[in-house]
C-alpha atoms as a PDB file:
ATOM      1  CA  MET A   1      47.892 218.952 109.928  1.00  0.00           C
ATOM      2  CA  VAL A   2      48.097 216.026 112.369  1.00  0.00           C
ATOM      3  CA  PHE A   3      46.272 212.734 111.856  1.00  0.00           C
ATOM      4  CA  THR A   4      46.273 209.223 113.307  1.00  0.00           C
ATOM      5  CA  ILE A   5      46.189 205.712 111.888  1.00  0.00           C
ATOM      6  CA  GLU A   6      44.688 203.298 114.421  1.00  0.00           C
ATOM      7  CA  PRO A   7      44.491 199.669 113.281  1.00  0.00           C
ATOM      8  CA  GLY A   8      43.059 197.349 115.902  1.00  0.00           C
ATOM      9  CA  ILE A   9      41.828 193.842 116.543  1.00  0.00           C
ATOM     10  CA  TYR A  10      39.075 192.943 118.982  1.00  0.00           C
ATOM     11  CA  ILE A  11      38.058 189.479 120.181  1.00  0.00           C
ATOM     12  CA  PRO A  12      34.732 189.870 122.026  1.00  0.00           C
ATOM     13  CA  GLU A  13      34.599 186.228 123.170  1.00  0.00           C
ATOM     14  CA  GLU A  14      37.914 186.713 124.978  1.00  0.00           C
ATOM     15  CA  LYS A  15      37.056 190.273 126.062  1.00  0.00           C
ATOM     16  CA  ILE A  16      40.349 191.621 124.717  1.00  0.00           C
ATOM     17  CA  GLY A  17      41.438 194.107 122.114  1.00  0.00           C
ATOM     18  CA  VAL A  18      44.623 195.676 120.865  1.00  0.00           C
ATOM     19  CA  ARG A  19      45.071 198.933 119.024  1.00  0.00           C
ATOM     20  CA  ILE A  20      48.319 200.380 117.698  1.00  0.00           C
ATOM     21  CA  GLU A  21      48.090 204.116 117.122  1.00  0.00           C
ATOM     22  CA  ASP A  22      50.479 206.122 114.970  1.00  0.00           C
ATOM     23  CA  MET A  23      50.399 209.919 114.850  1.00  0.00           C
ATOM     24  CA  PHE A  24      51.641 211.794 111.798  1.00  0.00           C
ATOM     25  CA  TYR A  25      52.291 215.445 111.075  1.00  0.00           C
ATOM     26  CA  VAL A  26      52.241 216.907 107.569  1.00  0.00           C
ATOM     27  CA  ASP A  27      54.462 219.976 107.433  1.00  0.00           C
ATOM     28  CA  SER A  28      53.948 222.994 105.165  1.00  0.00           C
ATOM     29  CA  ASN A  29      56.036 221.320 102.425  1.00  0.00           C
ATOM     30  CA  GLY A  30      53.884 218.183 102.488  1.00  0.00           C
ATOM     31  CA  LYS A  31      56.516 216.097 104.264  1.00  0.00           C
ATOM     32  CA  LEU A  32      55.039 213.306 106.405  1.00  0.00           C
ATOM     33  CA  ILE A  33      56.611 213.093 109.875  1.00  0.00           C
ATOM     34  CA  ARG A  34      55.783 210.179 112.196  1.00  0.00           C
ATOM     35  CA  LEU A  35      55.438 211.620 115.708  1.00  0.00           C
ATOM     36  CA  THR A  36      55.316 208.197 117.392  1.00  0.00           C
ATOM     37  CA  GLU A  37      58.594 206.976 115.873  1.00  0.00           C
ATOM     38  CA  SER A  38      60.296 206.393 119.236  1.00  0.00           C
ATOM     39  CA  LEU A  39      57.451 204.363 120.806  1.00  0.00           C
ATOM     40  CA  PRO A  40      57.476 200.533 120.882  1.00  0.00           C
ATOM     41  CA  GLN A  41      55.198 198.841 118.347  1.00  0.00           C
ATOM     42  CA  THR A  42      56.086 195.180 117.962  1.00  0.00           C
ATOM     43  CA  ALA A  43      54.981 192.583 120.507  1.00  0.00           C
ATOM     44  CA  ASP A  44      58.620 191.975 121.455  1.00  0.00           C
ATOM     45  CA  GLU A  45      59.267 195.687 122.033  1.00  0.00           C
ATOM     46  CA  ILE A  46      56.141 196.079 124.170  1.00  0.00           C
ATOM     47  CA  GLU A  47      56.836 192.917 126.207  1.00  0.00           C
ATOM     48  CA  ARG A  48      60.423 194.054 126.803  1.00  0.00           C
ATOM     49  CA  LEU A  49      59.195 197.455 128.018  1.00  0.00           C
ATOM     50  CA  MET A  50      56.550 195.907 130.294  1.00  0.00           C
ATOM     51  CA  SER A  51      59.045 193.479 131.847  1.00  0.00           C
ATOM     52  CA  HIS A  52      60.903 196.454 133.370  1.00  0.00           C
ATOM     53  CA  LYS A  53      57.958 197.436 135.626  1.00  0.00           C
END
């Protein structure tokens, strides 16, 4: 089974929103495996990635 956890914050007055999505896989033994482990999640990680455009 695969499922997502998608916390987000939305500020309508500013017309912005941010959502961080994590995808998880539960194997046949019940072990939880995070499929998005290698993706940036913190603001610093995302800003560093975007500065290389």
